[in-house]
Amino acid sequence: MNDFFMNSAFAGVALSLISYYIGMELKKKFKIGLFNPLLVAIVLTILVLLAADVDYDVYNAGAKYLSWLLTPATVCLAIPLYEQFELLKANWKAVIAGIVSGVITSLLTVFVLSFLMDLSHQEYVTLLPKSITTAIGMGISEELGGHVTITVAVIIITGVIGNIFAETICKIFTIKEPIAQGLAIGTAAHAVGTAKAMEIGEIEGAMSSLSIAVAGILTVIGASVFAQFL
Amino acid sequence: MKVLKQFLIIIGISLVGEALNYLIPLPVPASIYGMVLLFVLLLTGVLKLDAVRTAGKFLIEIMPVMFVPAGVGLMVSWGVLQPMLIPVSIITVVAVITVMGVTGRVSQFIIRRGKRGEKQS
């Protein structure tokens, strides 16, 4: 299988798409949060690769073209943001206050829990940028002397958890305003969460997109301050 | 030809984002520069929404699939993650809940206060 995968340009992309499609069908059939298409796709793909004894690098030689599309796709998040600009202007106070408080909460949560669990400075700074988009988070972790590979893994896990539980958490905290939902999802679970916010609605998606950029940039400043604390 | 031109514009903006990321010594990725740039271009009317809309909506729609390879990458980083698994799991789960809760409640509070203010005045 490794040989075929190595010579195939489409095996990685096809496997990812099929797994995601199965995830979507499962979600349609059984309306359970666990059948989150992204989670199903990741788990199924890993299982297939393990069963067929295909290395990740071999899979990723083809699948990387999907990741490659992430930059143009993120650029396009400006479109819903532009479409909702009037709403953004009318609610700028709620937007700023929401994202700022979310960023502080993220850093504070990591600090308090790291302190309680007696983590080392390196482990602490590795986890500090966990709520924001991968590219910014990696940069912060590297600059503060963290373990970049772990930071990336934790960022992705955060996104997937946020994507799966976004609706449940909003329900528990009775967050009903679409703007507030979007800000909450984007600030807590960056682009992976935003994919979910887009499914919930256009306003949610736009606000979530905005949060990725603002929360990311605020965390650059916030993390360097919080890094001094432990 | 329409979608081709739209895709060209989006890739062009991504390219400019990459150049900014290269030139400016901040940990801000190309995608964020590009997003801000496209937003400014739309806002100032330099680009019309129709110039990027079809291709843009398509990319946004298939965006979740683009995270699959990174997620599958956990297969490889599992080794380094394992020794820290318990603290990482606790912090990740707790932080998702606190951040989502606080962000949502704070912004909702301000939105609703604003709505009440409007009604009274």
Short mmCIF file of C-alpha atoms in Angstrom, two decimals:
data_model
loop_
_atom_site.label_atom_id
_atom_site.label_comp_id
_atom_site.label_asym_id
_atom_site.label_seq_id
_atom_site.Cartn_x
_atom_site.Cartn_y
_atom_site.Cartn_z
CA MET A 1 0.00 0.00 0.00
CA ASN A 2 2.87 2.33 0.82
CA ASP A 3 4.08 1.99 -2.79
CA PHE A 4 0.73 2.85 -4.30
CA PHE A 5 0.25 5.79 -1.96
CA MET A 6 3.74 7.03 -2.76
CA ASN A 7 3.04 7.11 -6.47
CA SER A 8 -0.49 8.39 -6.22
CA ALA A 9 -1.20 12.08 -6.34
CA PHE A 10 -4.81 11.70 -5.25
CA ALA A 11 -4.85 8.89 -2.67
CA GLY A 12 -4.27 11.22 0.30
CA VAL A 13 -6.80 13.81 -0.81
CA ALA A 14 -9.36 11.15 -1.79
CA LEU A 15 -9.00 9.32 1.53
CA SER A 16 -9.48 12.58 3.46
CA LEU A 17 -12.53 13.56 1.41
CA ILE A 18 -14.16 10.13 1.58
CA SER A 19 -13.64 9.99 5.36
CA TYR A 20 -15.16 13.45 5.73
CA TYR A 21 -18.08 12.50 3.51
CA ILE A 22 -18.74 9.38 5.61
CA GLY A 23 -18.62 11.63 8.68
CA MET A 24 -21.26 13.90 7.13
CA GLU A 25 -23.52 10.98 6.27
CA LEU A 26 -23.15 9.53 9.79
CA LYS A 27 -24.07 12.90 11.26
CA LYS A 28 -27.17 13.06 9.05
CA LYS A 29 -28.26 9.56 10.07
CA PHE A 30 -27.48 9.72 13.79
CA LYS A 31 -27.84 13.18 15.21
CA ILE A 32 -25.15 12.64 17.86
CA GLY A 33 -22.41 15.19 18.59
CA LEU A 34 -19.78 12.48 18.57
CA PHE A 35 -20.33 11.98 14.83
CA ASN A 36 -18.67 15.26 14.07
CA PRO A 37 -17.54 15.01 10.41
CA LEU A 38 -14.09 16.41 11.16
CA LEU A 39 -13.50 14.03 14.06
CA VAL A 40 -14.83 11.05 12.08
CA ALA A 41 -12.64 12.01 9.11
CA ILE A 42 -9.49 12.25 11.26
CA VAL A 43 -10.14 8.98 13.11
CA LEU A 44 -11.13 7.05 9.97
CA THR A 45 -8.11 8.29 8.03
CA ILE A 46 -5.74 7.34 10.86
CA LEU A 47 -7.34 3.88 11.09
CA VAL A 48 -7.03 3.31 7.33
CA LEU A 49 -3.40 4.43 7.34
CA LEU A 50 -2.58 2.17 10.30
CA ALA A 51 -4.46 -0.80 8.82
CA ALA A 52 -2.77 -0.39 5.44
CA ASP A 53 0.59 0.35 7.07
CA VAL A 54 1.03 3.67 5.24
CA ASP A 55 3.32 6.30 6.78
CA TYR A 56 1.94 9.76 7.58
CA ASP A 57 4.55 11.39 5.34
CA VAL A 58 3.44 9.24 2.42
CA TYR A 59 -0.22 10.14 3.03
CA ASN A 60 0.64 13.80 3.48
CA ALA A 61 2.61 13.94 0.22
CA GLY A 62 -0.80 14.01 -1.45
CA ALA A 63 -2.98 15.36 1.36
CA LYS A 64 -0.80 18.44 1.83
CA TYR A 65 -2.61 20.05 -1.11
CA LEU A 66 -5.69 20.23 1.10
CA SER A 67 -3.70 22.04 3.80
CA TRP A 68 -2.26 24.23 1.07
CA LEU A 69 -5.75 25.58 0.39
CA LEU A 70 -6.05 26.80 3.99
CA THR A 71 -4.30 30.11 3.34
CA PRO A 72 -6.59 31.19 0.46
CA ALA A 73 -9.62 29.87 2.38
CA THR A 74 -8.70 31.90 5.46
CA VAL A 75 -8.19 34.96 3.25
CA CYS A 76 -11.76 34.43 2.00
CA LEU A 77 -13.13 34.65 5.55
CA ALA A 78 -12.96 38.40 4.84
CA ILE A 79 -16.02 37.91 2.57
CA PRO A 80 -18.59 37.04 5.29
CA LEU A 81 -16.92 39.62 7.48
CA TYR A 82 -17.51 42.27 4.82
CA GLU A 83 -21.09 41.12 4.30
CA GLN A 84 -21.75 41.56 8.03
CA PHE A 85 -19.83 44.82 8.34
CA GLU A 86 -22.87 46.91 9.30
CA LEU A 87 -23.60 44.51 12.13
CA LEU A 88 -19.97 44.59 13.19
CA LYS A 89 -19.98 48.39 13.27
CA ALA A 90 -23.19 48.52 15.29
CA ASN A 91 -21.80 46.05 17.86
CA TRP A 92 -18.14 46.96 18.00
CA LYS A 93 -18.16 47.33 21.80
CA ALA A 94 -19.52 43.82 22.33
CA VAL A 95 -17.04 42.46 19.78
CA ILE A 96 -13.98 44.05 21.40
CA ALA A 97 -15.06 43.29 24.99
CA GLY A 98 -15.92 39.68 24.10
CA ILE A 99 -12.66 38.89 22.34
CA VAL A 100 -10.45 40.70 24.88
CA SER A 101 -12.10 38.93 27.82
CA GLY A 102 -11.83 35.61 25.97
CA VAL A 103 -8.12 36.02 25.28
CA ILE A 104 -7.44 36.94 28.92
CA THR A 105 -9.55 33.97 30.07
CA SER A 106 -7.56 31.63 27.83
CA LEU A 107 -4.19 32.81 29.14
CA LEU A 108 -5.45 32.87 32.73
CA THR A 109 -6.91 29.35 32.52
CA VAL A 110 -3.63 27.96 31.18
CA PHE A 111 -1.68 29.84 33.86
CA VAL A 112 -3.84 28.73 36.80
CA LEU A 113 -4.01 25.08 35.70
CA SER A 114 -0.28 24.93 34.86
CA PHE A 115 0.49 26.38 38.28
CA LEU A 116 -1.82 23.91 40.04
CA MET A 117 -0.41 20.95 38.13
CA ASP A 118 3.15 22.14 38.69
CA LEU A 119 4.15 22.28 35.00
CA SER A 120 7.62 23.50 33.98
CA HIS A 121 8.11 26.89 32.31
CA GLN A 122 8.65 25.18 28.95
CA GLU A 123 5.46 23.15 29.25
CA TYR A 124 3.57 26.27 30.33
CA VAL A 125 4.64 28.43 27.38
CA THR A 126 3.98 25.50 25.04
CA LEU A 127 0.33 25.59 26.08
CA LEU A 128 -0.14 29.38 26.34
CA PRO A 129 -1.07 29.99 22.66
CA LYS A 130 -3.40 26.96 22.50
CA SER A 131 -6.64 28.77 21.64
CA ILE A 132 -5.46 30.64 18.55
CA THR A 133 -4.84 29.82 14.92
CA THR A 134 -1.95 27.42 14.26
CA ALA A 135 0.33 29.75 12.32
CA ILE A 136 0.29 32.49 14.99
CA GLY A 137 0.40 29.97 17.85
CA MET A 138 3.47 28.24 16.42
CA GLY A 139 5.29 31.56 16.18
CA ILE A 140 4.49 32.47 19.79
CA SER A 141 5.48 29.05 21.13
CA GLU A 142 8.78 29.19 19.25
CA GLU A 143 9.57 32.70 20.46
CA LEU A 144 8.83 31.84 24.10
CA GLY A 145 10.91 28.66 23.93
CA GLY A 146 8.05 26.17 23.90
CA HIS A 147 7.77 22.77 22.29
CA VAL A 148 6.34 23.74 18.88
CA THR A 149 5.19 20.25 17.81
CA ILE A 150 3.13 19.90 20.99
CA THR A 151 1.72 23.42 20.58
CA VAL A 152 0.49 22.51 17.09
CA ALA A 153 -1.06 19.26 18.33
CA VAL A 154 -2.79 21.02 21.23
CA ILE A 155 -4.10 23.79 18.97
CA ILE A 156 -5.65 21.22 16.66
CA ILE A 157 -7.15 19.24 19.54
CA THR A 158 -8.57 22.50 20.94
CA GLY A 159 -10.12 23.29 17.57
CA VAL A 160 -11.66 19.86 17.17
CA ILE A 161 -13.07 19.89 20.73
CA GLY A 162 -14.44 23.39 20.14
CA ASN A 163 -15.93 22.30 16.81
CA ILE A 164 -17.66 19.28 18.40
CA PHE A 165 -18.97 20.97 21.56
CA ALA A 166 -19.62 24.53 20.33
CA GLU A 167 -23.39 24.15 20.24
CA THR A 168 -23.52 22.32 23.58
CA ILE A 169 -21.35 24.89 25.37
CA CYS A 170 -23.38 27.79 23.95
CA LYS A 171 -26.52 26.07 25.18
CA ILE A 172 -25.12 25.47 28.69
CA PHE A 173 -24.08 29.12 29.04
CA THR A 174 -27.34 30.25 27.36
CA ILE A 175 -25.40 32.17 24.72
CA LYS A 176 -28.17 32.84 22.21
CA GLU A 177 -27.19 36.03 20.37
CA PRO A 178 -25.67 34.96 17.00
CA ILE A 179 -22.93 37.58 17.35
CA ALA A 180 -21.99 36.33 20.82
CA GLN A 181 -21.99 32.70 19.62
CA GLY A 182 -19.68 33.52 16.72
CA LEU A 183 -17.25 35.46 18.91
CA ALA A 184 -17.23 32.69 21.52
CA ILE A 185 -16.53 29.94 19.00
CA GLY A 186 -13.83 31.84 17.10
CA THR A 187 -12.02 33.04 20.22
CA ALA A 188 -12.05 29.59 21.86
CA ALA A 189 -11.46 27.36 18.84
CA HIS A 190 -9.95 29.47 15.99
CA ALA A 191 -10.44 28.36 12.36
CA VAL A 192 -11.53 24.79 13.12
CA GLY A 193 -14.29 26.18 15.32
CA THR A 194 -15.11 28.77 12.67
CA ALA A 195 -15.87 25.95 10.24
CA LYS A 196 -18.64 24.98 12.68
CA ALA A 197 -19.77 28.59 13.17
CA MET A 198 -20.16 28.86 9.36
CA GLU A 199 -22.53 25.87 9.49
CA ILE A 200 -24.61 27.46 12.25
CA GLY A 201 -25.15 30.69 10.34
CA GLU A 202 -23.65 33.58 8.37
CA ILE A 203 -23.49 36.01 11.29
CA GLU A 204 -21.91 33.39 13.55
CA GLY A 205 -19.39 32.56 10.82
CA ALA A 206 -18.45 36.17 10.19
CA MET A 207 -17.96 36.98 13.88
CA SER A 208 -15.96 33.79 14.36
CA SER A 209 -13.70 34.72 11.43
CA LEU A 210 -13.08 38.12 12.93
CA SER A 211 -12.21 36.53 16.28
CA ILE A 212 -9.48 34.38 14.69
CA ALA A 213 -7.56 37.44 13.55
CA VAL A 214 -8.19 39.66 16.60
CA ALA A 215 -7.67 36.94 19.23
CA GLY A 216 -4.54 35.75 17.42
CA ILE A 217 -2.96 39.18 17.38
CA LEU A 218 -3.97 40.00 20.99
CA THR A 219 -2.46 36.69 22.13
CA VAL A 220 0.90 37.67 20.62
CA ILE A 221 1.03 40.50 23.16
CA GLY A 222 -0.79 38.72 25.99
CA ALA A 223 1.28 35.52 25.88
CA SER A 224 4.58 37.40 26.17
CA VAL A 225 3.27 39.07 29.34
CA PHE A 226 1.85 35.86 30.81
CA ALA A 227 5.06 33.96 30.02
CA GLN A 228 6.76 35.91 32.86
CA PHE A 229 4.37 34.54 35.48
CA LEU A 230 5.56 30.94 35.74
CA MET B 1 -13.58 32.30 -16.86
CA LYS B 2 -15.41 34.05 -14.04
CA VAL B 3 -14.31 31.64 -11.34
CA LEU B 4 -10.79 31.46 -12.76
CA LYS B 5 -10.44 35.22 -12.38
CA GLN B 6 -11.84 35.07 -8.84
CA PHE B 7 -9.41 32.31 -7.89
CA LEU B 8 -6.58 34.33 -9.40
CA ILE B 9 -7.50 37.33 -7.23
CA ILE B 10 -7.67 35.18 -4.08
CA ILE B 11 -4.33 33.51 -4.80
CA GLY B 12 -2.84 36.92 -5.61
CA ILE B 13 -3.95 38.28 -2.24
CA SER B 14 -2.55 35.17 -0.52
CA LEU B 15 0.74 35.84 -2.29
CA VAL B 16 0.83 39.43 -1.07
CA GLY B 17 0.06 38.06 2.43
CA GLU B 18 3.05 35.76 2.13
CA ALA B 19 5.25 38.67 1.08
CA LEU B 20 4.09 40.72 4.09
CA ASN B 21 4.76 37.76 6.40
CA TYR B 22 8.26 37.56 4.91
CA LEU B 23 8.97 41.27 5.22
CA ILE B 24 7.42 42.04 8.64
CA PRO B 25 9.18 40.34 11.59
CA LEU B 26 5.99 39.45 13.53
CA PRO B 27 4.49 35.98 14.08
CA VAL B 28 1.45 36.94 11.97
CA PRO B 29 0.75 34.37 9.25
CA ALA B 30 0.22 35.15 5.56
CA SER B 31 -3.43 34.14 5.83
CA ILE B 32 -4.22 36.84 8.41
CA TYR B 33 -2.47 39.56 6.39
CA GLY B 34 -4.41 38.35 3.35
CA MET B 35 -7.71 38.35 5.21
CA VAL B 36 -7.19 41.92 6.44
CA LEU B 37 -6.08 42.99 2.95
CA LEU B 38 -9.13 41.46 1.22
CA PHE B 39 -11.39 43.04 3.85
CA VAL B 40 -9.85 46.48 3.23
CA LEU B 41 -10.09 46.05 -0.56
CA LEU B 42 -13.79 45.17 -0.27
CA LEU B 43 -14.48 47.96 2.19
CA THR B 44 -12.82 50.62 0.07
CA GLY B 45 -14.62 49.36 -3.04
CA VAL B 46 -11.37 48.59 -4.88
CA LEU B 47 -12.75 45.06 -5.23
CA LYS B 48 -16.43 44.35 -5.73
CA LEU B 49 -17.90 41.42 -3.79
CA ASP B 50 -18.76 39.70 -7.09
CA ALA B 51 -15.08 39.68 -8.00
CA VAL B 52 -14.33 37.01 -5.36
CA ARG B 53 -17.69 35.69 -4.20
CA THR B 54 -18.22 32.36 -6.02
CA ALA B 55 -14.68 31.03 -5.56
CA GLY B 56 -14.54 32.43 -2.01
CA LYS B 57 -17.76 30.78 -0.89
CA PHE B 58 -16.58 27.49 -2.37
CA LEU B 59 -13.29 27.64 -0.46
CA ILE B 60 -15.10 28.49 2.78
CA GLU B 61 -17.54 25.63 2.27
CA ILE B 62 -14.83 23.00 1.88
CA MET B 63 -12.65 24.55 4.61
CA PRO B 64 -13.35 21.93 7.32
CA VAL B 65 -11.87 19.20 5.11
CA MET B 66 -8.62 21.16 4.92
CA PHE B 67 -8.03 20.45 8.62
CA VAL B 68 -8.07 16.68 8.14
CA PRO B 69 -4.36 16.30 7.23
CA ALA B 70 -3.30 18.37 10.27
CA GLY B 71 -5.55 16.28 12.50
CA VAL B 72 -4.17 13.05 11.06
CA GLY B 73 -0.74 14.48 11.90
CA LEU B 74 -1.54 13.82 15.56
CA MET B 75 -0.64 10.26 14.64
CA VAL B 76 2.98 11.39 14.41
CA SER B 77 3.08 13.90 17.29
CA TRP B 78 1.43 11.34 19.58
CA GLY B 79 4.86 10.27 20.84
CA VAL B 80 5.86 13.72 22.12
CA LEU B 81 2.36 14.46 23.37
CA GLN B 82 1.99 11.29 25.42
CA PRO B 83 4.12 12.25 28.47
CA MET B 84 2.06 15.45 28.83
CA LEU B 85 -1.26 13.85 27.99
CA ILE B 86 -3.06 14.34 31.30
CA PRO B 87 -2.26 18.04 31.89
CA VAL B 88 -2.80 18.75 28.19
CA SER B 89 -6.22 17.09 28.18
CA ILE B 90 -7.37 18.86 31.33
CA ILE B 91 -6.15 22.29 30.18
CA THR B 92 -7.56 21.87 26.67
CA VAL B 93 -11.04 20.83 27.77
CA VAL B 94 -11.30 23.35 30.61
CA ALA B 95 -10.00 26.24 28.48
CA VAL B 96 -12.42 25.57 25.61
CA ILE B 97 -15.31 25.75 28.08
CA THR B 98 -14.11 28.82 30.02
CA VAL B 99 -13.09 30.82 26.93
CA MET B 100 -16.28 30.07 25.03
CA GLY B 101 -18.41 30.77 28.08
CA VAL B 102 -16.73 34.04 29.06
CA THR B 103 -16.46 35.45 25.52
CA GLY B 104 -20.07 34.60 24.73
CA ARG B 105 -21.52 35.86 27.99
CA VAL B 106 -19.55 39.13 28.00
CA SER B 107 -20.49 40.02 24.42
CA GLN B 108 -24.10 38.90 24.91
CA PHE B 109 -24.36 41.06 28.03
CA ILE B 110 -23.20 44.15 26.12
CA ILE B 111 -25.43 43.41 23.09
CA ARG B 112 -28.52 43.01 25.28
CA ARG B 113 -27.73 46.06 27.40
CA GLY B 114 -27.46 48.03 24.14
CA LYS B 115 -30.82 46.68 22.95
CA ARG B 116 -32.52 47.66 26.20
CA GLY B 117 -30.98 51.13 25.99
CA GLU B 118 -32.39 51.56 22.49
CA LYS B 119 -35.87 50.59 23.58
CA GLN B 120 -35.85 53.03 26.52
CA SER B 121 -34.61 55.98 24.49
#
